mmCIF file of C-alpha atoms and ligand atoms in Angstrom:
data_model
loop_
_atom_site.group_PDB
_atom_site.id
_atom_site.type_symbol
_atom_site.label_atom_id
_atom_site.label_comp_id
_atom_site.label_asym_id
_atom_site.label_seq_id
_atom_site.Cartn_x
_atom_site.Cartn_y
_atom_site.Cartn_z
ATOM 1 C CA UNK S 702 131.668 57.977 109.636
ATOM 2 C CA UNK S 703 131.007 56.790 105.926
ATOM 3 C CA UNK S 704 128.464 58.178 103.438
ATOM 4 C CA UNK S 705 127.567 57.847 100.086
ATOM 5 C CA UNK S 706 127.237 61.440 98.571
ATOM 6 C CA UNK S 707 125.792 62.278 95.828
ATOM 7 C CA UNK S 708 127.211 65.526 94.782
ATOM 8 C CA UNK S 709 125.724 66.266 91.464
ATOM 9 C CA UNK S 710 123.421 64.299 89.199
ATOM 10 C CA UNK S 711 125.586 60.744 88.218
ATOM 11 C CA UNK S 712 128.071 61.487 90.398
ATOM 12 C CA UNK S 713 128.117 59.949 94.117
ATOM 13 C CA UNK S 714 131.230 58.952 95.969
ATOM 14 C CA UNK S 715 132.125 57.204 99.042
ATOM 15 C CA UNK S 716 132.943 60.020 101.931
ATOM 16 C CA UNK S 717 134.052 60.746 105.055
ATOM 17 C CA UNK S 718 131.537 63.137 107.158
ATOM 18 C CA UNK S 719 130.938 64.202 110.752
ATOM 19 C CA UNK S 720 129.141 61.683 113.068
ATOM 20 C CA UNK S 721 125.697 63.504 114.319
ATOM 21 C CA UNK S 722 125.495 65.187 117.420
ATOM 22 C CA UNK S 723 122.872 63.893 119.326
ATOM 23 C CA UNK S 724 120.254 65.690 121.139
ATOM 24 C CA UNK S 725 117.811 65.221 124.427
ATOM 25 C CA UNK S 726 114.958 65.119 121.683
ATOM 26 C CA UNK S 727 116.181 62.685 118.604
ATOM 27 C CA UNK S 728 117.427 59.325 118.872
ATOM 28 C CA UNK S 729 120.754 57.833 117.374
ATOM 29 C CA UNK S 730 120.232 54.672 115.235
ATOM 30 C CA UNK S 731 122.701 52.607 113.564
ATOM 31 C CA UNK S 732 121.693 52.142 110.254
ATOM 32 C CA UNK S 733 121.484 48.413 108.825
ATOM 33 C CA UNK S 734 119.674 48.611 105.529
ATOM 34 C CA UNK S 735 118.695 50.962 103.016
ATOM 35 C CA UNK S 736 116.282 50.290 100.112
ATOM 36 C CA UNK S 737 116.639 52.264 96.876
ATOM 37 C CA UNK S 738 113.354 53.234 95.421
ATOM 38 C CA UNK S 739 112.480 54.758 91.662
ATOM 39 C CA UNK S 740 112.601 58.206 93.332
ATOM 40 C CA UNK S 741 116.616 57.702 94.584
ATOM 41 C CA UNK S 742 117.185 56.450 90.838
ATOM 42 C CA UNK S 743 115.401 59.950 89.621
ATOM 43 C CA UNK S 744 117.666 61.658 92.157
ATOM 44 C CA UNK S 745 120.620 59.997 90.738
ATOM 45 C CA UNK S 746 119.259 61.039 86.692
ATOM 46 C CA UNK S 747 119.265 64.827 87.613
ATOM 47 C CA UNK S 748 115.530 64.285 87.464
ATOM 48 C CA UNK S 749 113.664 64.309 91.018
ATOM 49 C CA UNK S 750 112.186 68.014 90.906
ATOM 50 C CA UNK S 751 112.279 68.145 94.959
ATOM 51 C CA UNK S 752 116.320 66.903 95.241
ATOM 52 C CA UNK S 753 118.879 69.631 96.030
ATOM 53 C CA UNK S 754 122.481 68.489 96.010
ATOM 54 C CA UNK S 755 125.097 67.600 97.638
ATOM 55 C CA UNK S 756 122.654 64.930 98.868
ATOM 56 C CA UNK S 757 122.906 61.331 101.076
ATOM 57 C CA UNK S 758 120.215 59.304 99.614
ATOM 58 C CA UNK S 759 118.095 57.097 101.481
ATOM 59 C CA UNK S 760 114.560 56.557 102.654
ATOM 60 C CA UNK S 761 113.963 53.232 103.383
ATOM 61 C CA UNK S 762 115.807 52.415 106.380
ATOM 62 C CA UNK S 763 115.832 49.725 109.046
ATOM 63 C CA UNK S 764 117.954 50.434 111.682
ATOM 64 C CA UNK S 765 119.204 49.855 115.153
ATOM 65 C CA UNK S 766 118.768 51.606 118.175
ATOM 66 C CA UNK S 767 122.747 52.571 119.880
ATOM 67 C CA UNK S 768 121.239 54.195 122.986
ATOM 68 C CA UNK S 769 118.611 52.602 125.570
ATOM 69 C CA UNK S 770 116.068 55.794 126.275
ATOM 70 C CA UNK S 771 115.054 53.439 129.381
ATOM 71 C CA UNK S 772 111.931 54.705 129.582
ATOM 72 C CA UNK S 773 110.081 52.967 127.126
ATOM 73 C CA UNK S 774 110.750 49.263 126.804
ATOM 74 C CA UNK S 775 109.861 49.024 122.981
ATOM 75 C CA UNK S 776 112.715 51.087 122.205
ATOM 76 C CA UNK S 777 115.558 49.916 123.998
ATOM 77 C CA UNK S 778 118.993 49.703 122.737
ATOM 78 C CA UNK S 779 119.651 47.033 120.184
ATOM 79 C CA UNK S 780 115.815 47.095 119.101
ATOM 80 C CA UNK S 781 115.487 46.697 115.384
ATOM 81 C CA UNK S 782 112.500 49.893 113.867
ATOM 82 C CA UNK S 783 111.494 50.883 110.484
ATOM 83 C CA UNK S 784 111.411 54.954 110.588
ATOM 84 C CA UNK S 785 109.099 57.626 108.575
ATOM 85 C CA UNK S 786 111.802 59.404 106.594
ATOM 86 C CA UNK S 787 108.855 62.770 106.745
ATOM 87 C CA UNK S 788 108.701 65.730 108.809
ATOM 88 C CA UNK S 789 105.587 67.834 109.557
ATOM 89 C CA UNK S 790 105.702 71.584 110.632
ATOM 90 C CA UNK S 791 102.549 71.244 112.578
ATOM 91 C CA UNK S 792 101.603 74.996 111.241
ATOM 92 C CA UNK S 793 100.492 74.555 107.675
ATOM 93 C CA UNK S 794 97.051 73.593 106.347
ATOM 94 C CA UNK S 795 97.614 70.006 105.947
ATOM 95 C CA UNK S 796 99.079 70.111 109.771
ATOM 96 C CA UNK S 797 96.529 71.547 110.741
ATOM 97 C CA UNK S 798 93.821 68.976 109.168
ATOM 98 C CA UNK S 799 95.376 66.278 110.475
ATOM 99 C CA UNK S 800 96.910 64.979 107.644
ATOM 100 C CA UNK S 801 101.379 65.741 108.267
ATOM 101 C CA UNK S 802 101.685 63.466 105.509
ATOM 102 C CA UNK S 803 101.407 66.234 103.102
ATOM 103 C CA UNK S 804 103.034 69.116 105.088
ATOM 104 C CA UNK S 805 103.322 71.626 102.510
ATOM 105 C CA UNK S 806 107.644 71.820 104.410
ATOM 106 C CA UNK S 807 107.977 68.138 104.427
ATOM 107 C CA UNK S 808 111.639 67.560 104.324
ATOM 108 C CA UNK S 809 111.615 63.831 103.453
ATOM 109 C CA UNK S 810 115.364 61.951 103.992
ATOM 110 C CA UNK S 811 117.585 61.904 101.101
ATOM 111 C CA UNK S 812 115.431 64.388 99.319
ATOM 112 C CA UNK S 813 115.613 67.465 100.768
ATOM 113 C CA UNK S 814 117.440 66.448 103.927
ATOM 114 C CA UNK S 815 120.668 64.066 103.910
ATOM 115 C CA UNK S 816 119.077 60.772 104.594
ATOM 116 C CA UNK S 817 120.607 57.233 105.262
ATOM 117 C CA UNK S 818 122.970 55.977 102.837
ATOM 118 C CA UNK S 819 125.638 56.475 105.955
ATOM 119 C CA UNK S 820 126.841 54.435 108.825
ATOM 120 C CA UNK S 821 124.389 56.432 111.768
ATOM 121 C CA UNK S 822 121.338 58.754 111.964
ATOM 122 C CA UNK S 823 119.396 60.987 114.268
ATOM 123 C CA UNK S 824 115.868 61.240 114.437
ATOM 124 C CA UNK S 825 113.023 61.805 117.011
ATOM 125 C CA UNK S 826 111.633 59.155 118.664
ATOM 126 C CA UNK S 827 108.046 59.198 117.002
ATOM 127 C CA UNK S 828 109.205 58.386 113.850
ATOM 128 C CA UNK S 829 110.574 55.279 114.661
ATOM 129 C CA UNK S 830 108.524 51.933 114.729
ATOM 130 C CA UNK S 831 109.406 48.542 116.291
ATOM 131 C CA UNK S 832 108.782 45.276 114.447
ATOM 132 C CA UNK S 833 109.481 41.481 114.506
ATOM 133 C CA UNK S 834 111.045 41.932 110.910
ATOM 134 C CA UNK S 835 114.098 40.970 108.792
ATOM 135 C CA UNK S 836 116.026 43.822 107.858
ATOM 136 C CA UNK S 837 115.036 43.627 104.538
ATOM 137 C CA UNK S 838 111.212 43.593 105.595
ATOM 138 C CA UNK S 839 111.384 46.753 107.630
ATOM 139 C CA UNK S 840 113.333 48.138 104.577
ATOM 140 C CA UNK S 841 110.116 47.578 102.483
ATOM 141 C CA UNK S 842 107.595 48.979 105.186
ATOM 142 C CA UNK S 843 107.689 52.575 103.557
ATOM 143 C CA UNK S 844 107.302 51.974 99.939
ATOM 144 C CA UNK S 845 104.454 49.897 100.740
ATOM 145 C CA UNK S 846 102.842 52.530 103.394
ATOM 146 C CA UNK S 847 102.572 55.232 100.278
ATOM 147 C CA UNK S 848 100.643 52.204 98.988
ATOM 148 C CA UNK S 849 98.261 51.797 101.552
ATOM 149 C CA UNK S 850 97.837 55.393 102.139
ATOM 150 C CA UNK S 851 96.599 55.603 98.281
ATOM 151 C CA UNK S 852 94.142 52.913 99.059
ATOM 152 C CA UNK S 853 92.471 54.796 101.922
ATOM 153 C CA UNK S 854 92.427 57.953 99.826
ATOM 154 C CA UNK S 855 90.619 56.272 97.136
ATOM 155 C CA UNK S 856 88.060 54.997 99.590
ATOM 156 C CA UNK S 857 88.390 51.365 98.041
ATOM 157 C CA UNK S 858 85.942 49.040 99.556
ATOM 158 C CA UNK S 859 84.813 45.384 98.783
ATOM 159 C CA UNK S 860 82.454 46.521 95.984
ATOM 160 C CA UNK S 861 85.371 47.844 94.340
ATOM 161 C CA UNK S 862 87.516 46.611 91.107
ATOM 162 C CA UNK S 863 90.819 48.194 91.219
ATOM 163 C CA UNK S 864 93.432 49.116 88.079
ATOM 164 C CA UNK S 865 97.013 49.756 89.645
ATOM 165 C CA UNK S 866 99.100 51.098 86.918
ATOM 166 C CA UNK S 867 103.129 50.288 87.923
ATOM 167 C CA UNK S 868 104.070 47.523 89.632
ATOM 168 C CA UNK S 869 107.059 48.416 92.093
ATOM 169 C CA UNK S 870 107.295 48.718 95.804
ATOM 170 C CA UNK S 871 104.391 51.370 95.915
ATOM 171 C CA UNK S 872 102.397 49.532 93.564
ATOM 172 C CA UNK S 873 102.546 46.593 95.223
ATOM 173 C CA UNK S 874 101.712 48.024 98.561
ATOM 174 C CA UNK S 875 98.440 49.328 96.935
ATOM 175 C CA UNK S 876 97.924 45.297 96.018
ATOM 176 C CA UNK S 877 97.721 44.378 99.452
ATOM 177 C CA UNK S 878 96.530 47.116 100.720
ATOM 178 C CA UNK S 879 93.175 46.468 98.836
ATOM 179 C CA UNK S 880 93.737 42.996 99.078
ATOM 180 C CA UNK S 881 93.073 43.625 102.822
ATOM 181 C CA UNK S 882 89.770 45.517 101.713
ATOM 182 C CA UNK S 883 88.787 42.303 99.903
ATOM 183 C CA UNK S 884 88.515 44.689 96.532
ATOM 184 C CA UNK S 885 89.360 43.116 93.255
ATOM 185 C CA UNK S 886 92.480 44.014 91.744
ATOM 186 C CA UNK S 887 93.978 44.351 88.291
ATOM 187 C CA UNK S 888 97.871 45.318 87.817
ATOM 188 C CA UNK S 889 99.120 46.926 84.358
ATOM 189 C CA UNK S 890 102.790 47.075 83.710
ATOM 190 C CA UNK S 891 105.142 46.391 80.887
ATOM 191 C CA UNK S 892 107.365 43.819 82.508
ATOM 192 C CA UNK S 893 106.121 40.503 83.180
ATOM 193 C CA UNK S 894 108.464 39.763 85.894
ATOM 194 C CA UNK S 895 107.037 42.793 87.903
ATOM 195 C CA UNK S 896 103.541 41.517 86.987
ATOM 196 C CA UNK S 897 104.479 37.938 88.130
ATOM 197 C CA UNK S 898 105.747 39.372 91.394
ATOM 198 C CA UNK S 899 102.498 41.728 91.526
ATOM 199 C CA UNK S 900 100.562 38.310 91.860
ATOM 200 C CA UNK S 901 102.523 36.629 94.253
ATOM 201 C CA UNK S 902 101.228 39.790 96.378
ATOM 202 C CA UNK S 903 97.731 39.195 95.764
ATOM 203 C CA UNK S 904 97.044 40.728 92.509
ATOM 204 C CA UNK S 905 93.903 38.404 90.782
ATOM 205 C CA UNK S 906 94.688 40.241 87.309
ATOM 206 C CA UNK S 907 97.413 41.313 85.062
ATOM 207 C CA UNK S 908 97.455 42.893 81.889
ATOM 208 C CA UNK S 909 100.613 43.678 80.114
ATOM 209 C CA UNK S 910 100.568 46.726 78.379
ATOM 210 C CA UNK S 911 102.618 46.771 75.349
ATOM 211 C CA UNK S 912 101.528 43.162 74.671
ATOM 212 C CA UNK S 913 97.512 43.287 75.353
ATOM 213 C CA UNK S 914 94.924 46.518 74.674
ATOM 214 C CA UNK S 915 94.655 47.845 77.714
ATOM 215 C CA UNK S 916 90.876 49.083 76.761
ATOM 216 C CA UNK S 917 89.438 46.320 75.830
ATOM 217 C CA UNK S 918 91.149 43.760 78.536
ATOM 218 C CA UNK S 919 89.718 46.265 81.098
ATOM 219 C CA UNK S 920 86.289 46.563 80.207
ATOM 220 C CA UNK S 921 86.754 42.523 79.872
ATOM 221 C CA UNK S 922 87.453 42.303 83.451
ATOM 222 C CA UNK S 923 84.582 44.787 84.654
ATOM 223 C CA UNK S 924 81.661 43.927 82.814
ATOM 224 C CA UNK S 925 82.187 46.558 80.267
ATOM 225 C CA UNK S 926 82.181 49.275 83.188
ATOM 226 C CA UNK S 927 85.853 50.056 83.403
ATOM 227 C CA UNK S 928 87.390 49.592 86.774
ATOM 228 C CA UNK S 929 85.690 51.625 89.997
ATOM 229 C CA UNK S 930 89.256 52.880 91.149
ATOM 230 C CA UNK S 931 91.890 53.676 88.797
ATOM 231 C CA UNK S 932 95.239 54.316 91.087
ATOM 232 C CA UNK S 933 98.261 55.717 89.365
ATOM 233 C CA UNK S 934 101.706 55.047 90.699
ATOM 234 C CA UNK S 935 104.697 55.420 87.540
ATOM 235 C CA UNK S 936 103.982 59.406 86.807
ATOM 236 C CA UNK S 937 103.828 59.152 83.126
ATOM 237 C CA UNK S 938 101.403 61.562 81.099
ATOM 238 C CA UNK S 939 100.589 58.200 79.163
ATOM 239 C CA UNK S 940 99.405 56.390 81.714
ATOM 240 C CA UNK S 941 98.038 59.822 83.995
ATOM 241 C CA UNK S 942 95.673 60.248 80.966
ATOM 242 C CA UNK S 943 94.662 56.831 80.918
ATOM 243 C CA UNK S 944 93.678 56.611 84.369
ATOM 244 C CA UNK S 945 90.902 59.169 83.562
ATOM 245 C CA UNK S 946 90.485 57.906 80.393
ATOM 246 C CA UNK S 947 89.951 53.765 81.591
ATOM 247 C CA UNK S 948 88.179 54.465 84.903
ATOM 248 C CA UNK S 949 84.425 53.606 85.154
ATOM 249 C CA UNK S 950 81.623 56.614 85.041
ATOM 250 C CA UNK S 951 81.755 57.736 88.798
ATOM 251 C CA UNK S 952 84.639 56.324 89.795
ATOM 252 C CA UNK S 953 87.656 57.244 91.521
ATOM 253 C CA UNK S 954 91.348 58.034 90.445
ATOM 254 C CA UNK S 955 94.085 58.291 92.837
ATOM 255 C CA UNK S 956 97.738 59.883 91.515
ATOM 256 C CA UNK S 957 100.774 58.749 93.093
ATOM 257 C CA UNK S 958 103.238 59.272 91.167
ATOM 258 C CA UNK S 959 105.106 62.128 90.164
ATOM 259 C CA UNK S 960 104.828 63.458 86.331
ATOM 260 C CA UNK S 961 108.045 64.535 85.223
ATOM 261 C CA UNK S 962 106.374 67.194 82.226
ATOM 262 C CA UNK S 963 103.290 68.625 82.050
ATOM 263 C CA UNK S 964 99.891 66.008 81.407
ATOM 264 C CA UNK S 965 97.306 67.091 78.822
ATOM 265 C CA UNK S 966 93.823 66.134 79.241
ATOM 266 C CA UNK S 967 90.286 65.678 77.774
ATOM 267 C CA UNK S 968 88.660 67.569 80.488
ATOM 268 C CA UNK S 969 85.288 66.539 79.281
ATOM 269 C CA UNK S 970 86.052 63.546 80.423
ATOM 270 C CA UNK S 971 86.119 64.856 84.471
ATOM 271 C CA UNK S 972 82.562 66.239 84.157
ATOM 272 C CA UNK S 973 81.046 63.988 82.575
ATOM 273 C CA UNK S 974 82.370 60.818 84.368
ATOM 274 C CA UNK S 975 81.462 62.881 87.724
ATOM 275 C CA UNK S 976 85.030 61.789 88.559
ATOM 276 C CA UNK S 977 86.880 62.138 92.120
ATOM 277 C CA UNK S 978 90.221 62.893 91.109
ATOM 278 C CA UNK S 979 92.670 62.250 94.540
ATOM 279 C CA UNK S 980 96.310 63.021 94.651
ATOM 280 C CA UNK S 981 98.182 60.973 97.512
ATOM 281 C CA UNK S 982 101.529 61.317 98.817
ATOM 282 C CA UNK S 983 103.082 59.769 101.265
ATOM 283 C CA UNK S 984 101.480 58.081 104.431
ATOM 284 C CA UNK S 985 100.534 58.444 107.686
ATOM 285 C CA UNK S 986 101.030 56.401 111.106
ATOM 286 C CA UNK S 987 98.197 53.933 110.578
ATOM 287 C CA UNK S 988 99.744 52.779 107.328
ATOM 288 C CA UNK S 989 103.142 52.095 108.733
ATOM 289 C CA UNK S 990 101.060 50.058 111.239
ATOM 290 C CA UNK S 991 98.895 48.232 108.649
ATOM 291 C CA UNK S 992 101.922 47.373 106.485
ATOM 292 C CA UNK S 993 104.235 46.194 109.516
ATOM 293 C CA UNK S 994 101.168 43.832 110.397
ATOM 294 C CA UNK S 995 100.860 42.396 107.174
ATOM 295 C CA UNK S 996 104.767 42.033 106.609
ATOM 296 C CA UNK S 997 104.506 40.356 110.363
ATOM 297 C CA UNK S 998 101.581 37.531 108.651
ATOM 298 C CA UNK S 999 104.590 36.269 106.416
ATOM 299 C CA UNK S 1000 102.065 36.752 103.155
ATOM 300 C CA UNK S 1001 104.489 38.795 101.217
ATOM 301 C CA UNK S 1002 106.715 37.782 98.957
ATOM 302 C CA UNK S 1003 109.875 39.481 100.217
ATOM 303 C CA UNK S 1004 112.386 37.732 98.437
ATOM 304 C CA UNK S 1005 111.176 37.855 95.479
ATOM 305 C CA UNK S 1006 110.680 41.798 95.612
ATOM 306 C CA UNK S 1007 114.634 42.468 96.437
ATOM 307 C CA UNK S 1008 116.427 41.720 93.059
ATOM 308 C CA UNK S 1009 119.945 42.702 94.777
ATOM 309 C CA UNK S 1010 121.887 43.840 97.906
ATOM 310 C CA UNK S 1011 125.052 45.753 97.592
ATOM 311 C CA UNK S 1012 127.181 46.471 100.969
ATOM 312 C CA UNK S 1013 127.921 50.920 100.668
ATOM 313 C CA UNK S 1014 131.069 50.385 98.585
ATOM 314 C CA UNK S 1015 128.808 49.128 95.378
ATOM 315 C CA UNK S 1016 126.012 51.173 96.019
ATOM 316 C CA UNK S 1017 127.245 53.856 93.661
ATOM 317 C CA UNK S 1018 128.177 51.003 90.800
ATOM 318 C CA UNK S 1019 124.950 49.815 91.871
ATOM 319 C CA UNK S 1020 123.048 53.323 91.176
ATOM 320 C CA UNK S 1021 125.100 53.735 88.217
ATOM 321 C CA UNK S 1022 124.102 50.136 86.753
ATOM 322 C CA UNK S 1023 120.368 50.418 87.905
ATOM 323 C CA UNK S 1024 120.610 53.949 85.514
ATOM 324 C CA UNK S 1025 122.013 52.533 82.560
ATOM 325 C CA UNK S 1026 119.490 49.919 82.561
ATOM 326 C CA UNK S 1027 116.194 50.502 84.583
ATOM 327 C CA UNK S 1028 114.526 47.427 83.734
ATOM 328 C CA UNK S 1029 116.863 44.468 85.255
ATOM 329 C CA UNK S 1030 116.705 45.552 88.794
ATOM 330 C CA UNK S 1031 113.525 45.010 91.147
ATOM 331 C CA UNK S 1032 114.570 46.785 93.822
ATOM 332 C CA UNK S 1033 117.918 47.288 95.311
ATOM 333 C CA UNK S 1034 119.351 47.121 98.806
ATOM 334 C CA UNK S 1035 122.652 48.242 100.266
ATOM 335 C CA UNK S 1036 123.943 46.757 103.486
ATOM 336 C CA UNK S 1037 125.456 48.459 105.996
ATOM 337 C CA UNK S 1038 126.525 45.791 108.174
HETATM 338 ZN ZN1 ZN E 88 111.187 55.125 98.063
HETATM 339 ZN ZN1 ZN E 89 102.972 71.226 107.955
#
């Protein structure tokens, strides 16, 4: 079967590999579309700290089922799931605490295992969930799940005002996500179209960046507190400072993303704001419900989320156009059909 292999930083090609074997335990899925995230672009750039090459990117997957398991009707052949590209050990700490999302040997796909960029997949049946989606909606249920799981991490209730800084998938996952708790939120980027599209999710606020002070257009918006929840999700020292730095005296800040160099900090600033200071990484079942129900209510704007889709063949040009110039793509998706 196909593949697109990356095997070294910049340099993926279209290959011929083995199909999987299946197994009595995993289930073989045909994939149909696979979402490219900020991570796979990292990946790409040499600079994802947990990639190991060669590597088959992709995360974000909808797929179809080949063989009918007959025993449960939700999973017949032909059934159209989402998956959870983790794995848990079920032995380590977080295992143990009930929380797999953070298994300290998660081996998510395309990032430390090969993952979906190819024409078939195995993977056990508990990591694969139905829905009444487009392909291109179950292709956004993950990104928005490490949204949602950031949301319930930073306790965000209806009292709340929360500042999301970065507006893609994840950061618009985090929109609705709180937008479900009925909490206030303002989005900070540097691109108006993402901030456009961050309203169209829900966002009530939007501050610019590099065009507005971001200090004094927050305290504008929160009474001069700062905002109750600051939620981080680019993984910039810039804006992980800033967090800690805008967020109101108690509050909470939740860190999604990834800093690529080490973050300096006024630690003053922890003390004496009493702060809670979460890190969140992936998500758990119960998000990939949440967000399948709320891509099911029709209130997101899909379309306008998915900037292009490539079939396999142009999903290296597509990787290698997406690197030369981050800013003009929203999110890409490569078809396998
Ligand atoms: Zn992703
Ligand atoms: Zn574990």
């Amino acid at each position: 079967m196909r593949a697109l292999v990356l095997r070294k930083p910049g340099q993926a090609y279209l290959e011929t590999i083995a199909d999987p074997a299946t197994t009595d335990t995993t289930v073989l899925l045909r994939v149909r579309m696979v979402g490219l995230c900020g991570s796979d672009l990292n990946s790409f750039r040499g600079l994802n700290p947990l990639v190991t090459y060669p590597r088959i990117l992709g995360h974000e997957v909808s797929a179809t089922i080949v063989e009918d398991l007959g025993r449960e009707a939700v999973l017949r052949g032909g059934t159209n799931v989402t998956v959870s590209p983790y794995t848990n050990c079920g032995q380590c700490s977080s295992c143990l605490r009930g929380r797999p999302n953070a298994c300290q040997f998660n081996q998510t796909l395309g990032v430390q295992r090969d993952g979906a960029l190819t024409e078939f997949i195995l993977l056990p049946r508990e990591k694969l969930y139905p829905a009444n989606l487009t392909l291109k909606e179950l292709c956004l249920v993950e990104p928005l799940t490490v949204g949602f799981h950031a949301v319930t991490r930073g306790r965000v209730t209806a009292n709340d005002t929360v500042a999301i800084w970065g507006c893609g998938g994840v950061g618009l996952g985090v929109v609705a996500a709180a937008n479900s708790r009925h909490a206030r939120t303002i989005c900070i980027d540097v691109d108006d179209e993402k901030l456009d599209l961050a309203r169209m999710a829900g966002a009530q606020l939007t501050i610019n960046s590099t065009q507005e002070p971001l200090h004094e257009r927050l305290l504008e918006m929160t009474g001069g507190r700062g905002p109750d929840v600051a939620i981080e999700a680019i993984g910039t020292a810039a804006t992980f400072r800033a967090a800690v730095e805008e967020v109101a005296f108690t509050g909470r800040v939740v860190y999604i993303g990834y800093a690529k160099e080490p973050v300096s900090y006024e630690t003053r600033l922890f003390v004496q704001k009493e702060l809670d200071i979460i890190g969140s990484r992936n998500a758990l079942p119960a998000d990939f419900e949440a967000v399948i129900k709320l891509l099911e209510a029709q209130t997101f704007p899909i379309d306008q989320a998915v900037s292009l889709v490539v079939p396999l063949e142009q999903a290296a040009d597509a990787l290698r156009s997406w690197s030369d110039n981050p800013s003009r793509f929203r999110k890409i998706m490569v078809s396998m059909d």
